[in-house]
Amino acid sequence: MAGVGLASVAARVPCRRWGWAAVTFGFHHGLSTLLARKTERAPQWFRACRHKTSISFLSRPDLPNLAYKRLKGKSPGIIFIPGYISNMNGTKALAIEEFCKSLGHAYIRFDYSGVGNSDGNLEECTVGKWRKDVLSVLDDLAEGPQILVGSSLGGWLMFHAAIARPQKVVALVGVATAVDGLVTQFNQLPIETKKEIEMKGVWPMPSKYSEEGVYRIQYSVVKEAEHHCLLHSPIPVTCPVRLLHGMKDDIVPWHTAVQVADRVVSTDVALKRYAP
């Protein structure tokens, strides 16, 4: 999915007027087009080269160590920012790595604090702490300009990273971008349900991705997330932005992408829909 968005970033046609467009997926071609924007296409023998990406850890004073895998290569580099409680071994993360290998571009995938192989207690994690994780990867691991690819929660965090590091983030690609998602979902609950969650301190949020059928989210996490909401005002991101969203997404409503596209101040924004 991300490949289509990456391909559209390559065009870099300044245009504030965005609109819906049907997408025919061509992941391989899409990512190749993006990465070829500033560099020549990799020679034929490059595809036969084997790159080993062993797990490493980023040590941070007073913060949990982050597990990551880095592929060295040409600029711009790409960083994949996963969704809620997703780790760096997901389908999209691995697919993007394969394309970066084939074209010789730098790539980083990582686990949030409290997730996967990273240190930390998941119950103590917040949107703000995961925002710091993304900035740590940008500041301490990434070299040169970066294209951020964010999935769901990662789409929310990539905007925060672009705001905080505008000189380093040169483009954004969001897949089912869940900007303000946690807060929006909570606010849509019935008043009685919200009061019960506040009293008990835990929100059993239904999810088909959890073995229990729910994610048990601390009420304090929801309240902390309110400090990181972006849709209440213009989003000060000026780099190219590509948003991909499934029309039948039953977790992150597609109209969230419409709101994001409306709020971003960049003059180069494209929003594409797709149907399974």
PDB file of C-alpha atoms in Angstrom:
ATOM      1  CA  MET A   1       0.000   0.000   0.000  1.00  0.00           C
ATOM      2  CA  ALA A   2       2.731   2.427   0.880  1.00  0.00           C
ATOM      3  CA  GLY A   3       4.328   2.052  -2.526  1.00  0.00           C
ATOM      4  CA  VAL A   4       1.522   3.918  -4.258  1.00  0.00           C
ATOM      5  CA  GLY A   5       1.869   6.884  -1.959  1.00  0.00           C
ATOM      6  CA  LEU A   6       5.630   6.878  -2.335  1.00  0.00           C
ATOM      7  CA  ALA A   7       5.253   6.937  -6.085  1.00  0.00           C
ATOM      8  CA  SER A   8       3.014   9.977  -5.938  1.00  0.00           C
ATOM      9  CA  VAL A   9       5.512  11.820  -3.756  1.00  0.00           C
ATOM     10  CA  ALA A  10       8.027  11.404  -6.538  1.00  0.00           C
ATOM     11  CA  ALA A  11       5.944  13.557  -8.852  1.00  0.00           C
ATOM     12  CA  ARG A  12       6.222  16.556  -6.508  1.00  0.00           C
ATOM     13  CA  VAL A  13       3.658  18.623  -8.371  1.00  0.00           C
ATOM     14  CA  PRO A  14       2.885  21.683  -6.217  1.00  0.00           C
ATOM     15  CA  CYS A  15      -0.884  21.692  -5.825  1.00  0.00           C
ATOM     16  CA  ARG A  16      -3.050  22.633  -2.911  1.00  0.00           C
ATOM     17  CA  ARG A  17      -6.159  21.331  -4.653  1.00  0.00           C
ATOM     18  CA  TRP A  18      -6.283  17.682  -3.686  1.00  0.00           C
ATOM     19  CA  GLY A  19      -8.993  15.226  -4.570  1.00  0.00           C
ATOM     20  CA  TRP A  20     -10.011  11.597  -4.431  1.00  0.00           C
ATOM     21  CA  ALA A  21      -8.538   9.245  -6.951  1.00  0.00           C
ATOM     22  CA  ALA A  22      -8.974   5.535  -7.458  1.00  0.00           C
ATOM     23  CA  VAL A  23      -5.725   3.654  -6.935  1.00  0.00           C
ATOM     24  CA  THR A  24      -4.467   0.690  -8.894  1.00  0.00           C
ATOM     25  CA  PHE A  25      -1.821  -0.810  -6.675  1.00  0.00           C
ATOM     26  CA  GLY A  26       1.658  -1.255  -8.045  1.00  0.00           C
ATOM     27  CA  PHE A  27       3.817  -1.376  -4.930  1.00  0.00           C
ATOM     28  CA  HIS A  28       7.022  -2.411  -6.672  1.00  0.00           C
ATOM     29  CA  HIS A  29       6.822   0.294  -9.330  1.00  0.00           C
ATOM     30  CA  GLY A  30       5.639   2.947  -6.880  1.00  0.00           C
ATOM     31  CA  LEU A  31       8.520   2.749  -4.430  1.00  0.00           C
ATOM     32  CA  SER A  32      11.043   2.391  -7.231  1.00  0.00           C
ATOM     33  CA  THR A  33       9.748   5.608  -8.815  1.00  0.00           C
ATOM     34  CA  LEU A  34      10.060   7.553  -5.584  1.00  0.00           C
ATOM     35  CA  LEU A  35      13.575   6.432  -4.782  1.00  0.00           C
ATOM     36  CA  ALA A  36      14.704   7.107  -8.351  1.00  0.00           C
ATOM     37  CA  ARG A  37      13.610  10.760  -8.062  1.00  0.00           C
ATOM     38  CA  LYS A  38      17.028  12.029  -7.008  1.00  0.00           C
ATOM     39  CA  THR A  39      19.216   9.102  -7.976  1.00  0.00           C
ATOM     40  CA  GLU A  40      19.828   6.884 -10.964  1.00  0.00           C
ATOM     41  CA  ARG A  41      18.133   3.502 -11.026  1.00  0.00           C
ATOM     42  CA  ALA A  42      20.200   0.799  -9.412  1.00  0.00           C
ATOM     43  CA  PRO A  43      22.297  -1.338 -11.793  1.00  0.00           C
ATOM     44  CA  GLN A  44      20.936  -4.786 -12.625  1.00  0.00           C
ATOM     45  CA  TRP A  45      23.474  -6.609 -10.489  1.00  0.00           C
ATOM     46  CA  PHE A  46      22.327  -4.780  -7.363  1.00  0.00           C
ATOM     47  CA  ARG A  47      19.220  -6.933  -6.961  1.00  0.00           C
ATOM     48  CA  ALA A  48      21.435  -9.960  -6.484  1.00  0.00           C
ATOM     49  CA  CYS A  49      23.288  -8.380  -3.562  1.00  0.00           C
ATOM     50  CA  ARG A  50      22.268  -9.670  -0.145  1.00  0.00           C
ATOM     51  CA  HIS A  51      21.901  -7.218   2.729  1.00  0.00           C
ATOM     52  CA  LYS A  52      21.757  -8.508   6.280  1.00  0.00           C
ATOM     53  CA  THR A  53      19.915  -6.355   8.780  1.00  0.00           C
ATOM     54  CA  SER A  54      20.614  -7.584  12.285  1.00  0.00           C
ATOM     55  CA  ILE A  55      18.757  -6.209  15.274  1.00  0.00           C
ATOM     56  CA  SER A  56      20.451  -3.375  17.155  1.00  0.00           C
ATOM     57  CA  PHE A  57      19.565  -1.219  20.141  1.00  0.00           C
ATOM     58  CA  LEU A  58      19.604   2.544  20.526  1.00  0.00           C
ATOM     59  CA  SER A  59      20.700   3.407  24.066  1.00  0.00           C
ATOM     60  CA  ARG A  60      19.081   6.517  25.516  1.00  0.00           C
ATOM     61  CA  PRO A  61      19.808   8.063  28.931  1.00  0.00           C
ATOM     62  CA  ASP A  62      16.727   7.852  31.175  1.00  0.00           C
ATOM     63  CA  LEU A  63      14.629   6.390  28.348  1.00  0.00           C
ATOM     64  CA  PRO A  64      13.994   2.775  27.243  1.00  0.00           C
ATOM     65  CA  ASN A  65      16.435   1.331  24.720  1.00  0.00           C
ATOM     66  CA  LEU A  66      14.893   1.029  21.264  1.00  0.00           C
ATOM     67  CA  ALA A  67      15.249  -2.058  19.092  1.00  0.00           C
ATOM     68  CA  TYR A  68      15.807  -1.284  15.428  1.00  0.00           C
ATOM     69  CA  LYS A  69      17.105  -2.608  12.134  1.00  0.00           C
ATOM     70  CA  ARG A  70      18.949  -0.333   9.776  1.00  0.00           C
ATOM     71  CA  LEU A  71      19.838  -0.787   6.152  1.00  0.00           C
ATOM     72  CA  LYS A  72      22.610   1.520   4.996  1.00  0.00           C
ATOM     73  CA  GLY A  73      22.277   3.112   1.601  1.00  0.00           C
ATOM     74  CA  LYS A  74      21.672   6.185  -0.497  1.00  0.00           C
ATOM     75  CA  SER A  75      19.707   9.294   0.348  1.00  0.00           C
ATOM     76  CA  PRO A  76      16.893  10.029   0.912  1.00  0.00           C
ATOM     77  CA  GLY A  77      16.450   7.433   3.585  1.00  0.00           C
ATOM     78  CA  ILE A  78      13.111   5.974   4.582  1.00  0.00           C
ATOM     79  CA  ILE A  79      11.827   5.377   8.106  1.00  0.00           C
ATOM     80  CA  PHE A  80       8.785   3.216   8.750  1.00  0.00           C
ATOM     81  CA  ILE A  81       6.660   4.223  11.760  1.00  0.00           C
ATOM     82  CA  PRO A  82       4.305   1.392  12.766  1.00  0.00           C
ATOM     83  CA  GLY A  83       0.766   1.404  14.085  1.00  0.00           C
ATOM     84  CA  TYR A  84      -0.467   0.938  17.642  1.00  0.00           C
ATOM     85  CA  ILE A  85       1.378  -1.943  19.351  1.00  0.00           C
ATOM     86  CA  SER A  86       2.677  -3.074  15.957  1.00  0.00           C
ATOM     87  CA  ASN A  87       6.319  -4.059  15.703  1.00  0.00           C
ATOM     88  CA  MET A  88       8.987  -3.663  13.048  1.00  0.00           C
ATOM     89  CA  ASN A  89       8.327  -7.108  11.553  1.00  0.00           C
ATOM     90  CA  GLY A  90       4.944  -6.276  10.050  1.00  0.00           C
ATOM     91  CA  THR A  91       4.070  -6.777   6.392  1.00  0.00           C
ATOM     92  CA  LYS A  92       4.497  -3.143   5.337  1.00  0.00           C
ATOM     93  CA  ALA A  93       7.767  -2.714   7.242  1.00  0.00           C
ATOM     94  CA  LEU A  94       9.322  -5.771   5.595  1.00  0.00           C
ATOM     95  CA  ALA A  95       7.983  -4.988   2.119  1.00  0.00           C
ATOM     96  CA  ILE A  96       9.465  -1.472   2.169  1.00  0.00           C
ATOM     97  CA  GLU A  97      12.783  -2.893   3.328  1.00  0.00           C
ATOM     98  CA  GLU A  98      12.905  -5.220   0.335  1.00  0.00           C
ATOM     99  CA  PHE A  99      12.468  -2.298  -2.054  1.00  0.00           C
ATOM    100  CA  CYS A 100      15.113  -0.254  -0.320  1.00  0.00           C
ATOM    101  CA  LYS A 101      17.460  -3.216  -0.630  1.00  0.00           C
ATOM    102  CA  SER A 102      16.768  -3.528  -4.347  1.00  0.00           C
ATOM    103  CA  LEU A 103      17.492   0.155  -4.996  1.00  0.00           C
ATOM    104  CA  GLY A 104      20.280   0.725  -2.501  1.00  0.00           C
ATOM    105  CA  HIS A 105      18.540   3.280  -0.280  1.00  0.00           C
ATOM    106  CA  ALA A 106      18.864   3.667   3.459  1.00  0.00           C
ATOM    107  CA  TYR A 107      16.028   2.322   5.583  1.00  0.00           C
ATOM    108  CA  ILE A 108      15.164   2.098   9.273  1.00  0.00           C
ATOM    109  CA  ARG A 109      12.425   0.162  11.028  1.00  0.00           C
ATOM    110  CA  PHE A 110      12.065   0.064  14.799  1.00  0.00           C
ATOM    111  CA  ASP A 111       9.940  -0.974  17.764  1.00  0.00           C
ATOM    112  CA  TYR A 112       8.282   1.579  20.027  1.00  0.00           C
ATOM    113  CA  SER A 113       9.068   1.580  23.743  1.00  0.00           C
ATOM    114  CA  GLY A 114       7.247  -1.307  25.387  1.00  0.00           C
ATOM    115  CA  VAL A 115       6.660  -3.062  22.063  1.00  0.00           C
ATOM    116  CA  GLY A 116       8.488  -5.929  20.368  1.00  0.00           C
ATOM    117  CA  ASN A 117      12.151  -6.120  21.336  1.00  0.00           C
ATOM    118  CA  SER A 118      12.408  -2.602  22.758  1.00  0.00           C
ATOM    119  CA  ASP A 119      12.706  -1.996  26.492  1.00  0.00           C
ATOM    120  CA  GLY A 120       9.927  -0.410  28.498  1.00  0.00           C
ATOM    121  CA  ASN A 121       6.570  -1.229  30.033  1.00  0.00           C
ATOM    122  CA  LEU A 122       3.687  -0.977  27.561  1.00  0.00           C
ATOM    123  CA  GLU A 123       1.258   0.064  30.311  1.00  0.00           C
ATOM    124  CA  GLU A 124       3.442   3.116  31.004  1.00  0.00           C
ATOM    125  CA  CYS A 125       3.714   4.170  27.370  1.00  0.00           C
ATOM    126  CA  THR A 126       1.907   7.197  25.936  1.00  0.00           C
ATOM    127  CA  VAL A 127       1.589   9.013  22.638  1.00  0.00           C
ATOM    128  CA  GLY A 128       4.075  11.564  23.945  1.00  0.00           C
ATOM    129  CA  LYS A 129       6.646   8.886  24.810  1.00  0.00           C
ATOM    130  CA  TRP A 130       6.261   7.255  21.401  1.00  0.00           C
ATOM    131  CA  ARG A 131       6.695  10.681  19.814  1.00  0.00           C
ATOM    132  CA  LYS A 132      10.043  10.871  21.602  1.00  0.00           C
ATOM    133  CA  ASP A 133      10.903   7.426  20.197  1.00  0.00           C
ATOM    134  CA  VAL A 134      10.388   8.663  16.634  1.00  0.00           C
ATOM    135  CA  LEU A 135      12.473  11.780  17.266  1.00  0.00           C
ATOM    136  CA  SER A 136      15.250   9.658  18.782  1.00  0.00           C
ATOM    137  CA  VAL A 137      15.372   7.544  15.632  1.00  0.00           C
ATOM    138  CA  LEU A 138      15.471  10.680  13.473  1.00  0.00           C
ATOM    139  CA  ASP A 139      18.122  12.410  15.568  1.00  0.00           C
ATOM    140  CA  ASP A 140      20.407   9.535  16.532  1.00  0.00           C
ATOM    141  CA  LEU A 141      20.074   6.954  13.756  1.00  0.00           C
ATOM    142  CA  ALA A 142      18.961   8.595  10.515  1.00  0.00           C
ATOM    143  CA  GLU A 143      21.496  10.352   8.323  1.00  0.00           C
ATOM    144  CA  GLY A 144      20.459  13.095   5.923  1.00  0.00           C
ATOM    145  CA  PRO A 145      16.954  13.775   4.544  1.00  0.00           C
ATOM    146  CA  GLN A 146      14.244  11.242   5.352  1.00  0.00           C
ATOM    147  CA  ILE A 147      10.882  10.159   3.965  1.00  0.00           C
ATOM    148  CA  LEU A 148       8.603   9.017   6.775  1.00  0.00           C
ATOM    149  CA  VAL A 149       6.031   6.296   6.113  1.00  0.00           C
ATOM    150  CA  GLY A 150       3.492   6.088   8.926  1.00  0.00           C
ATOM    151  CA  SER A 151       0.787   3.485   9.394  1.00  0.00           C
ATOM    152  CA  SER A 152      -2.257   4.297  11.569  1.00  0.00           C
ATOM    153  CA  LEU A 153      -0.816   5.696  14.842  1.00  0.00           C
ATOM    154  CA  GLY A 154       2.479   6.045  12.966  1.00  0.00           C
ATOM    155  CA  GLY A 155       0.711   8.429  10.598  1.00  0.00           C
ATOM    156  CA  TRP A 156      -0.128  10.660  13.571  1.00  0.00           C
ATOM    157  CA  LEU A 157       3.420  10.532  14.906  1.00  0.00           C
ATOM    158  CA  MET A 158       5.002  11.243  11.501  1.00  0.00           C
ATOM    159  CA  PHE A 159       3.280  14.639  11.442  1.00  0.00           C
ATOM    160  CA  HIS A 160       4.688  15.450  14.869  1.00  0.00           C
ATOM    161  CA  ALA A 161       8.142  14.463  13.633  1.00  0.00           C
ATOM    162  CA  ALA A 162       7.809  16.651  10.537  1.00  0.00           C
ATOM    163  CA  ILE A 163       6.770  19.601  12.709  1.00  0.00           C
ATOM    164  CA  ALA A 164       9.668  19.082  15.119  1.00  0.00           C
ATOM    165  CA  ARG A 165      12.333  18.329  12.463  1.00  0.00           C
ATOM    166  CA  PRO A 166      11.305  20.212   9.291  1.00  0.00           C
ATOM    167  CA  GLN A 167      14.850  20.343   7.940  1.00  0.00           C
ATOM    168  CA  LYS A 168      15.252  16.571   8.050  1.00  0.00           C
ATOM    169  CA  VAL A 169      11.817  15.305   6.991  1.00  0.00           C
ATOM    170  CA  VAL A 170      11.375  15.841   3.239  1.00  0.00           C
ATOM    171  CA  ALA A 171       8.129  13.936   2.621  1.00  0.00           C
ATOM    172  CA  LEU A 172       5.355  12.052   4.406  1.00  0.00           C
ATOM    173  CA  VAL A 173       3.348   9.022   3.347  1.00  0.00           C
ATOM    174  CA  GLY A 174       0.426   8.035   5.558  1.00  0.00           C
ATOM    175  CA  VAL A 175      -1.410   4.721   5.359  1.00  0.00           C
ATOM    176  CA  ALA A 176      -4.753   4.840   7.216  1.00  0.00           C
ATOM    177  CA  THR A 177      -3.418   7.889   9.039  1.00  0.00           C
ATOM    178  CA  ALA A 178      -4.921   7.979  12.520  1.00  0.00           C
ATOM    179  CA  VAL A 179      -4.239  11.584  13.510  1.00  0.00           C
ATOM    180  CA  ASP A 180      -5.950  12.222  16.886  1.00  0.00           C
ATOM    181  CA  GLY A 181      -7.427   8.736  16.491  1.00  0.00           C
ATOM    182  CA  LEU A 182      -7.250   7.589  20.095  1.00  0.00           C
ATOM    183  CA  VAL A 183      -8.878  10.757  21.401  1.00  0.00           C
ATOM    184  CA  THR A 184     -11.517  10.857  18.657  1.00  0.00           C
ATOM    185  CA  GLN A 185     -12.582   7.264  19.323  1.00  0.00           C
ATOM    186  CA  PHE A 186     -12.855   7.903  23.035  1.00  0.00           C
ATOM    187  CA  ASN A 187     -14.884  11.082  22.593  1.00  0.00           C
ATOM    188  CA  GLN A 188     -17.383   9.207  20.425  1.00  0.00           C
ATOM    189  CA  LEU A 189     -18.277   6.826  23.252  1.00  0.00           C
ATOM    190  CA  PRO A 190     -21.545   7.319  25.147  1.00  0.00           C
ATOM    191  CA  ILE A 191     -21.247   9.595  28.182  1.00  0.00           C
ATOM    192  CA  GLU A 192     -22.060   6.718  30.556  1.00  0.00           C
ATOM    193  CA  THR A 193     -19.300   4.575  29.052  1.00  0.00           C
ATOM    194  CA  LYS A 194     -16.744   7.377  29.342  1.00  0.00           C
ATOM    195  CA  LYS A 195     -17.652   7.933  32.982  1.00  0.00           C
ATOM    196  CA  GLU A 196     -17.231   4.228  33.695  1.00  0.00           C
ATOM    197  CA  ILE A 197     -13.803   4.200  32.008  1.00  0.00           C
ATOM    198  CA  GLU A 198     -12.737   7.256  33.981  1.00  0.00           C
ATOM    199  CA  MET A 199     -13.837   5.593  37.213  1.00  0.00           C
ATOM    200  CA  LYS A 200     -12.148   2.247  36.481  1.00  0.00           C
ATOM    201  CA  GLY A 201      -9.069   3.822  34.894  1.00  0.00           C
ATOM    202  CA  VAL A 202      -9.019   1.397  31.947  1.00  0.00           C
ATOM    203  CA  TRP A 203     -10.634   1.480  28.516  1.00  0.00           C
ATOM    204  CA  PRO A 204     -11.219  -2.003  27.020  1.00  0.00           C
ATOM    205  CA  MET A 205     -11.132  -0.818  23.408  1.00  0.00           C
ATOM    206  CA  PRO A 206     -12.419  -3.507  21.007  1.00  0.00           C
ATOM    207  CA  SER A 207      -9.853  -4.686  18.443  1.00  0.00           C
ATOM    208  CA  LYS A 208      -9.748  -7.602  16.046  1.00  0.00           C
ATOM    209  CA  TYR A 209      -5.949  -7.493  16.235  1.00  0.00           C
ATOM    210  CA  SER A 210      -5.849  -8.450  19.919  1.00  0.00           C
ATOM    211  CA  GLU A 211      -6.063 -12.065  21.044  1.00  0.00           C
ATOM    212  CA  GLU A 212      -8.400 -10.944  23.833  1.00  0.00           C
ATOM    213  CA  GLY A 213     -10.530  -8.996  21.395  1.00  0.00           C
ATOM    214  CA  VAL A 214      -9.732  -5.737  23.186  1.00  0.00           C
ATOM    215  CA  TYR A 215      -6.794  -3.446  23.925  1.00  0.00           C
ATOM    216  CA  ARG A 216      -6.759  -2.408  27.570  1.00  0.00           C
ATOM    217  CA  ILE A 217      -5.793   1.260  27.393  1.00  0.00           C
ATOM    218  CA  GLN A 218      -5.174   3.270  30.525  1.00  0.00           C
ATOM    219  CA  TYR A 219      -7.469   6.264  30.892  1.00  0.00           C
ATOM    220  CA  SER A 220      -4.388   8.352  31.669  1.00  0.00           C
ATOM    221  CA  VAL A 221      -3.037   7.477  28.198  1.00  0.00           C
ATOM    222  CA  VAL A 222      -6.152   8.912  26.569  1.00  0.00           C
ATOM    223  CA  LYS A 223      -5.887  12.120  28.608  1.00  0.00           C
ATOM    224  CA  GLU A 224      -2.189  12.468  27.763  1.00  0.00           C
ATOM    225  CA  ALA A 225      -2.942  11.951  24.070  1.00  0.00           C
ATOM    226  CA  GLU A 226      -5.175  15.037  24.124  1.00  0.00           C
ATOM    227  CA  HIS A 227      -2.027  17.160  24.396  1.00  0.00           C
ATOM    228  CA  HIS A 228      -0.848  15.858  21.019  1.00  0.00           C
ATOM    229  CA  CYS A 229      -3.991  16.416  18.954  1.00  0.00           C
ATOM    230  CA  LEU A 230      -3.465  18.243  15.644  1.00  0.00           C
ATOM    231  CA  LEU A 231      -6.815  18.516  13.898  1.00  0.00           C
ATOM    232  CA  HIS A 232      -8.042  21.476  15.968  1.00  0.00           C
ATOM    233  CA  SER A 233      -5.876  23.904  13.951  1.00  0.00           C
ATOM    234  CA  PRO A 234      -3.738  24.130  10.768  1.00  0.00           C
ATOM    235  CA  ILE A 235      -0.988  21.498  10.760  1.00  0.00           C
ATOM    236  CA  PRO A 236       2.322  23.328  10.127  1.00  0.00           C
ATOM    237  CA  VAL A 237       3.867  20.790   7.757  1.00  0.00           C
ATOM    238  CA  THR A 238       5.137  22.124   4.418  1.00  0.00           C
ATOM    239  CA  CYS A 239       6.751  19.073   2.812  1.00  0.00           C
ATOM    240  CA  PRO A 240       4.921  16.860   0.271  1.00  0.00           C
ATOM    241  CA  VAL A 241       2.225  14.706   1.888  1.00  0.00           C
ATOM    242  CA  ARG A 242       0.564  11.605   0.457  1.00  0.00           C
ATOM    243  CA  LEU A 243      -2.352   9.968   2.244  1.00  0.00           C
ATOM    244  CA  LEU A 244      -3.745   6.527   1.415  1.00  0.00           C
ATOM    245  CA  HIS A 245      -6.945   5.257   2.981  1.00  0.00           C
ATOM    246  CA  GLY A 246      -9.265   2.324   2.469  1.00  0.00           C
ATOM    247  CA  MET A 247     -12.907   3.249   1.977  1.00  0.00           C
ATOM    248  CA  LYS A 248     -13.969   0.204   4.011  1.00  0.00           C
ATOM    249  CA  ASP A 249     -11.567   0.763   6.893  1.00  0.00           C
ATOM    250  CA  ASP A 250     -13.585  -0.093  10.015  1.00  0.00           C
ATOM    251  CA  ILE A 251     -10.902   1.028  12.460  1.00  0.00           C
ATOM    252  CA  VAL A 252      -9.717   4.411  11.191  1.00  0.00           C
ATOM    253  CA  PRO A 253     -12.590   6.141   9.307  1.00  0.00           C
ATOM    254  CA  TRP A 254     -11.606   7.362   5.847  1.00  0.00           C
ATOM    255  CA  HIS A 255     -12.890  10.860   6.588  1.00  0.00           C
ATOM    256  CA  THR A 256      -9.966  11.255   9.011  1.00  0.00           C
ATOM    257  CA  ALA A 257      -7.701  11.469   5.958  1.00  0.00           C
ATOM    258  CA  VAL A 258      -9.970  14.164   4.515  1.00  0.00           C
ATOM    259  CA  GLN A 259      -9.645  16.192   7.708  1.00  0.00           C
ATOM    260  CA  VAL A 260      -5.880  15.820   7.710  1.00  0.00           C
ATOM    261  CA  ALA A 261      -5.597  16.908   4.082  1.00  0.00           C
ATOM    262  CA  ASP A 262      -7.702  19.967   4.874  1.00  0.00           C
ATOM    263  CA  ARG A 263      -5.580  20.957   7.870  1.00  0.00           C
ATOM    264  CA  VAL A 264      -2.077  20.499   6.429  1.00  0.00           C
ATOM    265  CA  VAL A 265      -0.604  23.800   5.200  1.00  0.00           C
ATOM    266  CA  SER A 266       1.615  22.168   2.555  1.00  0.00           C
ATOM    267  CA  THR A 267       0.822  23.126  -1.045  1.00  0.00           C
ATOM    268  CA  ASP A 268       1.671  19.581  -2.172  1.00  0.00           C
ATOM    269  CA  VAL A 269      -0.940  17.255  -0.692  1.00  0.00           C
ATOM    270  CA  ALA A 270      -2.590  14.256  -2.340  1.00  0.00           C
ATOM    271  CA  LEU A 271      -5.265  12.000  -0.930  1.00  0.00           C
ATOM    272  CA  LYS A 272      -6.008   8.656  -2.540  1.00  0.00           C
ATOM    273  CA  ARG A 273      -8.634   6.079  -1.745  1.00  0.00           C
ATOM    274  CA  TYR A 274      -8.743   2.398  -2.481  1.00  0.00           C
ATOM    275  CA  ALA A 275     -11.266  -0.382  -2.087  1.00  0.00           C
ATOM    276  CA  PRO A 276     -10.330  -4.002  -1.373  1.00  0.00           C
TER     277      PRO A 276
END
